[in-house]
XYZ file of C-alpha atoms in Angstrom:
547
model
C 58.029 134.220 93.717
C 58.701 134.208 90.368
C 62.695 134.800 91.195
C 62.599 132.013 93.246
C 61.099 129.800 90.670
C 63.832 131.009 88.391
C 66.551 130.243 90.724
C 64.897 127.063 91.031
C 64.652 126.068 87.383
C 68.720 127.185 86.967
C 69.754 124.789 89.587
C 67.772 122.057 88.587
C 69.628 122.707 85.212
C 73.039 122.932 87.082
C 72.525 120.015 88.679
C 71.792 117.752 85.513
C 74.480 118.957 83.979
C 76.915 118.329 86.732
C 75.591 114.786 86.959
C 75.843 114.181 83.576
C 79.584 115.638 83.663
C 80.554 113.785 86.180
C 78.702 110.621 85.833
C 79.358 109.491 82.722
C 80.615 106.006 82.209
C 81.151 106.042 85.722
C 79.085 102.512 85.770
C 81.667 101.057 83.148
C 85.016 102.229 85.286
C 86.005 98.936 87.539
C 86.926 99.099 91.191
C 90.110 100.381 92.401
C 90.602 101.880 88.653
C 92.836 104.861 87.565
C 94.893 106.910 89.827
C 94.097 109.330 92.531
C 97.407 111.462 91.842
C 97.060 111.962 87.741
C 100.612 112.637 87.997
C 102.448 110.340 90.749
C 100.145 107.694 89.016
C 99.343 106.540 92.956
C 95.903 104.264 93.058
C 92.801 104.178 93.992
C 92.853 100.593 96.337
C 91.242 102.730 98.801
C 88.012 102.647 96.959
C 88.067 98.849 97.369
C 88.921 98.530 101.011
C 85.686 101.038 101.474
C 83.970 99.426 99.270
C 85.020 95.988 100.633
C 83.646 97.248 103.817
C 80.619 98.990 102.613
C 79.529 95.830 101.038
C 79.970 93.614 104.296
C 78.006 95.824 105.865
C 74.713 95.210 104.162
C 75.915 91.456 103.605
C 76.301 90.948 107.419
C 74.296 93.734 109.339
C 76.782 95.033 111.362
C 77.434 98.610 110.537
C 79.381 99.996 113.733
C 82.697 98.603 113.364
C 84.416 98.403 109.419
C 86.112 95.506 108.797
C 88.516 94.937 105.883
C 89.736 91.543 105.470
C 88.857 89.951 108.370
C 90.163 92.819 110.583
C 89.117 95.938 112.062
C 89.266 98.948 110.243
C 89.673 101.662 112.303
C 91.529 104.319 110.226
C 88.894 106.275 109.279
C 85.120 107.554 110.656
C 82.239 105.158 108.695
C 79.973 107.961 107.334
C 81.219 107.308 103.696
C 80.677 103.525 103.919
C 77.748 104.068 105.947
C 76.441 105.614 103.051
C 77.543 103.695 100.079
C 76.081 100.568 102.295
C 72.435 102.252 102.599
C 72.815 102.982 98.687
C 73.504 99.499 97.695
C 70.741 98.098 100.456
C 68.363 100.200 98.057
C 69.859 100.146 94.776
C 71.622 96.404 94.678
C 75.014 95.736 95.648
C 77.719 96.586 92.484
C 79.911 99.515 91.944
C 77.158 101.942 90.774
C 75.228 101.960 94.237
C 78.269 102.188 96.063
C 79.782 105.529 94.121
C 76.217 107.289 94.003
C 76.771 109.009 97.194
C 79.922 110.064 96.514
C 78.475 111.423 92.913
C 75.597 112.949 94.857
C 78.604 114.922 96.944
C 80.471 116.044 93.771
C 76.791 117.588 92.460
C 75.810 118.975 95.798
C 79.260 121.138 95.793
C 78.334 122.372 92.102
C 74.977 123.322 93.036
C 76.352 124.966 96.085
C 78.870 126.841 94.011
C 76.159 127.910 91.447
C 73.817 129.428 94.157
C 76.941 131.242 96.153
C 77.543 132.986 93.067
C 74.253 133.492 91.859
C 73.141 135.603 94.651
C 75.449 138.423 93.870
C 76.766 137.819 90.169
C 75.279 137.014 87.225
C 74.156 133.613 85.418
C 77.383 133.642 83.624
C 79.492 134.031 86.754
C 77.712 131.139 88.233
C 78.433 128.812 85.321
C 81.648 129.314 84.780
C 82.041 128.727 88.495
C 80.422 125.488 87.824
C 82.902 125.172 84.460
C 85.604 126.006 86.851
C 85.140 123.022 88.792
C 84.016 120.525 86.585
C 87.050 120.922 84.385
C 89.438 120.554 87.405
C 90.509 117.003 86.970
C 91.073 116.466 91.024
C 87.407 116.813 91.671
C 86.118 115.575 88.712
C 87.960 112.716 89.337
C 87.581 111.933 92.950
C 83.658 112.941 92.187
C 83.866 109.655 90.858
C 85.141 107.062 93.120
C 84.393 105.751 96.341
C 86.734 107.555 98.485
C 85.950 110.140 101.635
C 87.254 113.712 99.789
C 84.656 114.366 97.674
C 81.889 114.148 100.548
C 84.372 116.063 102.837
C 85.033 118.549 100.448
C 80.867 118.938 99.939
C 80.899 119.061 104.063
C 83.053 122.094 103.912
C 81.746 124.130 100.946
C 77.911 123.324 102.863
C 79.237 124.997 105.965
C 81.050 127.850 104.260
C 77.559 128.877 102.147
C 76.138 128.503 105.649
C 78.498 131.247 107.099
C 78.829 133.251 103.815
C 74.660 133.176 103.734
C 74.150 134.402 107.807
C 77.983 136.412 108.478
C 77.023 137.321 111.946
C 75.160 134.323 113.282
C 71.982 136.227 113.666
C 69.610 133.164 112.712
C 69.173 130.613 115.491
C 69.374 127.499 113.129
C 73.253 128.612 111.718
C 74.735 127.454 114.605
C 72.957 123.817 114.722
C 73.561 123.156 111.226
C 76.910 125.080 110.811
C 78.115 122.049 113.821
C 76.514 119.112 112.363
C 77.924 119.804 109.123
C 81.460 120.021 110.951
C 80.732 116.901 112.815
C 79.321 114.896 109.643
C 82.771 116.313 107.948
C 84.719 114.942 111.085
C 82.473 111.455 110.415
C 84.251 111.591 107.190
C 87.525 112.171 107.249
C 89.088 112.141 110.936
C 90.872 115.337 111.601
C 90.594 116.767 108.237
C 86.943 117.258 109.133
C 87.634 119.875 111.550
C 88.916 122.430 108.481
C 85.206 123.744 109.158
C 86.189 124.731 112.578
C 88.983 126.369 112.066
C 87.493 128.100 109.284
C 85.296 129.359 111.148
C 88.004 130.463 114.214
C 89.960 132.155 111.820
C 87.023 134.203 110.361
C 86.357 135.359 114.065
C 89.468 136.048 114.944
C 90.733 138.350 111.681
C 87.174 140.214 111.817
C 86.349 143.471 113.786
C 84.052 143.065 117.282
C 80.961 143.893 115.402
C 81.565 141.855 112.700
C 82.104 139.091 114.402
C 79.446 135.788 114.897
C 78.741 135.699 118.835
C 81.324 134.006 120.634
C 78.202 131.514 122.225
C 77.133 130.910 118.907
C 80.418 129.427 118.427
C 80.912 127.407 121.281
C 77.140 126.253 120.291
C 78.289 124.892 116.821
C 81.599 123.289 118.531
C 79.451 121.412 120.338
C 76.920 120.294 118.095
C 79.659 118.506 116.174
C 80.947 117.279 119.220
C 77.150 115.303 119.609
C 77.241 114.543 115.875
C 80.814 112.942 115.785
C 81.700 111.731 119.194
C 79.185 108.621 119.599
C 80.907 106.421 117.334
C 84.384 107.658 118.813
C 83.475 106.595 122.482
C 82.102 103.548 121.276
C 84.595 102.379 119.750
C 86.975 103.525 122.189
C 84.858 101.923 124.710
C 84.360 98.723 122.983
C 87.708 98.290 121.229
C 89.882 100.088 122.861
C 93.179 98.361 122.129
C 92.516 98.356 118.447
C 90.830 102.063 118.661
C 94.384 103.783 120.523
C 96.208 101.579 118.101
C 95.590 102.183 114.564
C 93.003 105.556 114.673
C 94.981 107.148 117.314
C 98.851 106.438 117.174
C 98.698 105.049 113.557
C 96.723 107.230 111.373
C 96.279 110.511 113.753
C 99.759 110.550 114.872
C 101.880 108.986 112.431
C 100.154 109.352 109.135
C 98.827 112.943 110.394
C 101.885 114.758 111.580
C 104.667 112.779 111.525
C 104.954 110.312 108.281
C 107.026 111.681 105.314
C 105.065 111.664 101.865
C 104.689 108.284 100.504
C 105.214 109.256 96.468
C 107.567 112.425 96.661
C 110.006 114.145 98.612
C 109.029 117.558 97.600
C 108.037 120.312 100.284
C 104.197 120.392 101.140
C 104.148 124.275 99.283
C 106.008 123.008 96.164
C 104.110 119.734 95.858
C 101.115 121.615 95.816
C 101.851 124.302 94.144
C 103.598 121.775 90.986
C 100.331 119.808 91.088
C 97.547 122.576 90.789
C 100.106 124.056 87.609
C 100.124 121.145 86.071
C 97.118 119.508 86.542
C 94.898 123.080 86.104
C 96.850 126.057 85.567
C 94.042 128.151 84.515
C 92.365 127.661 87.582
C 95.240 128.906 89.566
C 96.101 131.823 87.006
C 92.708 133.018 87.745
C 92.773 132.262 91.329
C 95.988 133.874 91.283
C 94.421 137.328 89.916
C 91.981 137.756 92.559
C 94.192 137.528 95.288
C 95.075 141.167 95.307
C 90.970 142.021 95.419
C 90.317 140.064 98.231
C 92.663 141.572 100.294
C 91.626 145.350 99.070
C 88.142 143.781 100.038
C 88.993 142.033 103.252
C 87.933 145.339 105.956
C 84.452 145.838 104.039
C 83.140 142.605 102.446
C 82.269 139.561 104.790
C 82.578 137.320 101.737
C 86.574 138.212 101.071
C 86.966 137.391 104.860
C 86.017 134.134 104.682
C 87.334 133.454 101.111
C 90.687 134.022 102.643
C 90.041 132.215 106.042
C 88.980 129.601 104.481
C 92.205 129.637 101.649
C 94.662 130.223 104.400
C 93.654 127.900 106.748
C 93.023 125.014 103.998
C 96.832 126.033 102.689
C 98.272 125.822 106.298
C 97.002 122.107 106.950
C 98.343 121.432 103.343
C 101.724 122.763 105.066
C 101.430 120.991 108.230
C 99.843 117.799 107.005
C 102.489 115.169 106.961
C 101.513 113.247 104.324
C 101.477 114.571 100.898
C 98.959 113.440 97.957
C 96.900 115.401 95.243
C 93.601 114.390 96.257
C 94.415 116.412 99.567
C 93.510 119.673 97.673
C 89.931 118.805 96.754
C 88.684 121.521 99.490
C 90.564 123.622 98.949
C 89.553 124.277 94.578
C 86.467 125.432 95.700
C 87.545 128.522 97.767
C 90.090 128.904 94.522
C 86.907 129.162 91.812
C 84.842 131.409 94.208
C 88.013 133.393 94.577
C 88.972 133.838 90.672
C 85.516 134.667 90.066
C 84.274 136.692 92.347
C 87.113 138.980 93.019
C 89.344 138.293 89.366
C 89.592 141.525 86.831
C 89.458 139.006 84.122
C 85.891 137.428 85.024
C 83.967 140.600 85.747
C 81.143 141.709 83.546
C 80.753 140.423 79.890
C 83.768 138.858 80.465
C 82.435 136.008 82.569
C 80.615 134.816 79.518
C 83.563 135.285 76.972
C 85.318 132.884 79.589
C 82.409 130.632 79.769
C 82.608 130.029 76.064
C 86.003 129.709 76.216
C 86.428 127.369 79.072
C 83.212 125.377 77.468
C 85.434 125.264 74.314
C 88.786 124.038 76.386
C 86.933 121.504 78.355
C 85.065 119.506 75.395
C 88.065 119.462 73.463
C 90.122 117.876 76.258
C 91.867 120.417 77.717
C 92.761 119.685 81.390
C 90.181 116.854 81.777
C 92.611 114.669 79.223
C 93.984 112.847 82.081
C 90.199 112.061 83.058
C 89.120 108.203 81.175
C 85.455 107.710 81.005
C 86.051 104.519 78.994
C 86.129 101.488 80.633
C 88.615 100.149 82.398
C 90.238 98.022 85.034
C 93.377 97.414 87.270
C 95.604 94.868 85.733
C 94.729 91.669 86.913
C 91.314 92.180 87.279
C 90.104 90.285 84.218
C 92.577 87.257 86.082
C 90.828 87.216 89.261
C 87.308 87.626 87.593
C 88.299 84.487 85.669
C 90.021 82.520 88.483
C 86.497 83.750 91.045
C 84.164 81.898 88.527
C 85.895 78.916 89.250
C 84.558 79.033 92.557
C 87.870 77.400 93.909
C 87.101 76.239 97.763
C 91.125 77.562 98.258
C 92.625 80.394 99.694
C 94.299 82.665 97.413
C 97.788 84.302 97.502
C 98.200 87.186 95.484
C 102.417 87.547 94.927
C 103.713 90.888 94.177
C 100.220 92.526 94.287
C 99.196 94.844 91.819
C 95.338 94.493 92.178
C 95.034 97.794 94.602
C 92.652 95.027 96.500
C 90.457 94.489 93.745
C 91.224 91.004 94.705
C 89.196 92.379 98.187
C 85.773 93.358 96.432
C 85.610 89.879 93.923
C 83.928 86.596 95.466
C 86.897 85.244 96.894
C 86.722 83.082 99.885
C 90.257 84.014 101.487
C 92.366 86.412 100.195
C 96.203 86.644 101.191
C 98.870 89.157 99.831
C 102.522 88.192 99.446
C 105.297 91.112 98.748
C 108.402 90.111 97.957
C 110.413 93.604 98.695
C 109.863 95.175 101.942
C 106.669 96.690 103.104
C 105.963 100.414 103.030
C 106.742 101.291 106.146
C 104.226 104.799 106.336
C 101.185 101.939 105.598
C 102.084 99.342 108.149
C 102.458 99.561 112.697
C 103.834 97.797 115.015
C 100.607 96.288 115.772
C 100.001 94.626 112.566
C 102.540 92.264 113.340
C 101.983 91.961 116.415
C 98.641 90.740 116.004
C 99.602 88.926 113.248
C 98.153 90.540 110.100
C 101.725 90.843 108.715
C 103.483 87.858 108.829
C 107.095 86.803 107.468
C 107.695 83.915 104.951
C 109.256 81.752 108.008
C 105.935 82.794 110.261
C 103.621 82.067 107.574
C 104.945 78.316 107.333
C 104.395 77.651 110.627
C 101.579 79.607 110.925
C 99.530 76.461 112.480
C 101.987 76.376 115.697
C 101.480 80.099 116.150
C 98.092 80.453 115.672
C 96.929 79.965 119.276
C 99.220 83.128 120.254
C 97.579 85.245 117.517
C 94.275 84.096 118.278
C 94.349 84.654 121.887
C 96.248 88.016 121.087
C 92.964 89.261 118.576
C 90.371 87.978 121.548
C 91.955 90.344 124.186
C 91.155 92.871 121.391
C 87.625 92.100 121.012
C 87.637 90.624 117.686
C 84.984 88.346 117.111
C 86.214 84.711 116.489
C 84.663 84.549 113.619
C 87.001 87.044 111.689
C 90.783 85.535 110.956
C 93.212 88.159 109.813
C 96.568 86.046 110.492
C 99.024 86.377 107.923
C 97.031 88.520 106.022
C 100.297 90.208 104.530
C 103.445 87.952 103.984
C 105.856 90.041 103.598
C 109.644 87.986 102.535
C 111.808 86.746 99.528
C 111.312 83.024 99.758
C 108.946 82.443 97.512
C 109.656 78.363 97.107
C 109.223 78.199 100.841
C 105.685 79.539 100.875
C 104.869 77.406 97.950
C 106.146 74.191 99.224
C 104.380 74.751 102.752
C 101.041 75.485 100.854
C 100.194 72.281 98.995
C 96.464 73.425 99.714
C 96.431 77.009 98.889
C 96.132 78.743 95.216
C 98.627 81.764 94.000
C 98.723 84.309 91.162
C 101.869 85.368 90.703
C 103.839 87.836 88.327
C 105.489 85.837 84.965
C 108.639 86.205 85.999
C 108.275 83.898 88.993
C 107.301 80.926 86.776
C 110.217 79.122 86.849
C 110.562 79.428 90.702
C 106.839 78.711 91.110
C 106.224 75.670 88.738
C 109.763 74.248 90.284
C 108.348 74.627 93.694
C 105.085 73.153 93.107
C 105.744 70.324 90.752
C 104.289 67.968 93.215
C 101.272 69.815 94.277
C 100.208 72.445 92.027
C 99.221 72.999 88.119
C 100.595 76.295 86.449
C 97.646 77.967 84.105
C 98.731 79.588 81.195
C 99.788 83.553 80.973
C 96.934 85.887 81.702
C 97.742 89.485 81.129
C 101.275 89.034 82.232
C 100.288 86.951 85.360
C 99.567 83.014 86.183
C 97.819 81.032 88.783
C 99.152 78.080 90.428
C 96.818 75.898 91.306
C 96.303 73.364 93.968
C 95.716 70.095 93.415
C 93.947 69.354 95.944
C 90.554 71.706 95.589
C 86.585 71.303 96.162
C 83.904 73.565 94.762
C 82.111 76.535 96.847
C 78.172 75.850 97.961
C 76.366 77.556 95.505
C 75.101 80.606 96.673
C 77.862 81.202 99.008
C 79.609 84.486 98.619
C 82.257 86.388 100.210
C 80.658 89.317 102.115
C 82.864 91.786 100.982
C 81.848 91.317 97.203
C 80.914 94.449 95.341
C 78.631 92.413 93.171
C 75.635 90.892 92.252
C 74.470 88.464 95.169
C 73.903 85.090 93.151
C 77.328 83.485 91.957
C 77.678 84.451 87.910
């Protein structure tokens, strides 16, 4: 008893001091901020179409379907926005709400961490487990922002303690909870959700007969994720078929799965990954590195280096096979990489583990590898811009030229938002069906959008969108900027300062040019009403009452 209470007290401990790692400032850091690759400087816009969704979920009441700008969104399993909606229908709609889950997730995994080690090792080995992944900046990073790794990576390390707490299956309940993790991480993140599974059919297959978990058991946890994970699948298959085959299937599990090159790099999957865990936390994967050899010597007599390696191979073969490439991807994979350094690494055993807490303790607060990690506040670009131009409360549409908002634009009270590139699109973020639907429309389409309208819109019935929601031309995507002006006497546009000249010459007639904000400008229509007050846009991550 009294153990237990101890064991009790340290993770309660753990667990404030991950929160308070990890949480800090997080309430000052504005949507879509800082980067998801630290060193590809990609961003994080997918926290605001989430979070755009998340919020129109509690704004509308219909959960089943996302919907991100007046479409479908179909890329992705809810779970995460399902849960940032239930924290904001508690806690308030605003950014806090919506990231607690996923800052719940990134303590979960530390306390998990903590207790795997604890078991076995000493006090000191669990913390600097903990230290070990606090100071990596992936997870600390993504620990912060609403986006679906840090909850799948807390999915995975949950069903690995399972397995590494019950090796051969012999407790009736491993099985049931061992699948609904695997279908809550499938709820998550699509595919990557089943690293669980084949986790798990790795560890069978590599260990001897009597080691091994009972094939029934297994078939018993593949099919309680099945249960957990396949109602919203047939549903939406059922329902919206069309747009379900479309953009989940062909779009995201095909193309961006297996077949899309790397949007930011052409490196090799191993050498991308491999450059970004040395430069981003080489001590991690020093250490890592040095218990490598000790897992194999350990792999015939120690359940625990069986899965440690199961679970690093197969993690490091989807990295391979994956075809996109980003940082992020690694997040479930660090784990497996602390457990490994300091379980099975010469240079953490004994008194050494608290030498190398001190000195990790001593790296971390004086920078070290969190440096590229700002807890200050901060903002994309032209977010200050559009907070401005949303107090307005303009009546207009607004087109965003040259975008570089990462769809903040999406989560401010805005009541149309439109997107105009003037280069070509990225093709590994855009299908056939976006345009043929009309979501992605060119400059020439766009000014005669009125005369095609009635193809689009009969198009988007047949695909069971409600008539409500108006995604056409969404995305212009052409060089004739004038044109789009002149045929848009009615519509607002913020636009980069280099366009000026184009823009004001354009609009003479119809629009007024504002003055340089932060290296951008609105054009304004002339012709403009004001919003009902207490209107908002129901994808706002904010306060419900119009500041």
């Amino acid at each position: 008893m009294a153990r237990t209470h101890r064991m009790v007290g340290e993770l309660v401990a753990v667990g404030l001091l991950a929160a308070i790692a990890l949480g800090l400032g997080i309430n000052r850091a504005g949507m879509a901020s800082g980067y998801v690759d630290p060193l590809l400087h990609a961003g994080t816009q997918d926290e605001a179409v989430y979070g755009h969704a998340a919020a129109r979920m509690v704004r509308t009441g219909y959960w089943m379907t996302p919907v991100f700008l007046d479409r479908f969104m179909l890329n992705k399993p809810p779970l995460l926005m399902w849960l940032g909606a239930a924290s904001m229908r508690v806690a308030g709609i605003n950014p806090l709400a919506l990231r607690l889950p996923v800052l719940a997730a990134g303590v979960l995994c530390c306390l998990l961490i903590y207790w795997w080690l604890r078991r076995s090792l000493s006090m000191a080995a669990g913390m600097l487990g903990v230290l070990l992944l606090l100071g990596t900046p992936l997870f600390h990073s993504m620990a912060r922002k609403f986006m679906t790794d840090a909850l799948l990576t807390l999915f995975v390390v949950a069903a690995m303690f399972i397995l590494a707490s019950d090796p051969h299956w012999e407790r009736r309940s491993t099985a049931f909870i061992f699948g609904a993790l695997s279908g809550a991480a499938v709820m998550t993140k699509s595919a990557a959700g089943l690293l669980p599974l084949l986790i798990l059919v790795i560890y069978w297959a590599v260990g001897e007969p009597k080691q091994r978990p009972p094939a029934g058991k297994i078939l018993l946890a593949f099919a309680v994720a099945v249960l957990v994970a396949a109602p919203w699948h047939v549903y939406e298959f059922v329902v919206h078929r069309d747009w379900f085959i479309a953009e989940y299937v062909r779009f995201q599990l095909l193309g961006s799965g297996v077949t899309a090159p790397s949007r930011y790099t052409g490196d090799t999957n191993f050498w991308f990954y491999l450059r970004t865990l040395l430069r981003t936390d080489p001590i991690l994967l020093v250490l890592s590195v040095t218990g490598i050899p000790w897992v194999a010597m350990a792999w015939r007599k120690s359940n625990e280096a069986r899965l440690l390696a199961a679970w690093f191979l197969t993690s490091a073969l989807c990295l391979g096979v994956f075809g996109t490439r980003a940082a992020y991807y690694l997040l479930p994979l660090l784990p497996v990489l602390v457990l490994m350094s300091v379980g099975f690494s010469p240079l953490l055993r004994g008194r050494l583990a608290w030498v190398a807490c001190a000195v990790l303790a001593v790296v971390y607060l004086a920078g070290g590898p969190l440096r590229s990690v700002d807890y200050a506040a901060k903002s994309v670009p032209s977010a200050s811009a559009l907070d401005s131009y949303s107090r307005l409360r303009r009546a207009n549409e607004l087109l965003i030229v040259s975008p570089d908002d990462e769809f903040y634009a999406s989560v401010v009270d805005l009541p149309k938002v439109r997107y105009v590139y003037l280069t070509p699109l990225d093709a590994t973020k855009t299908s056939e069906f976006f345009y043929r639907l009309g979501m992605i429309l060119s400059s020439d389409e766009f000014c005669s959008l009125a005369s095609l309208l009635p193809v689009y819109e009969q198009r988007l019935q047949a695909w069971k969108l409600p008539e409500s929601l108006h995604p056409e031309g969404t995305l212009v995507s052409g060089p004739d900027l004038a044109e789009v002006i002149r045929c848009s006497p009615d519509r607002d546009f913020m636009l980069p300062e280099d366009q000026r000249a184009i823009a004001a010459n354009a609009g003479a007639a119809t629009h007024t040019a504002t003055p340089d904000q932060s290296g951008r400008f609105f054009l304004l229509s002339k012709t403009s009403s004001r919003r009902p007050e207490g209107s908002i846009a129901p994808g706002t991550v904010g306060p419900d009452q119009p500041r």
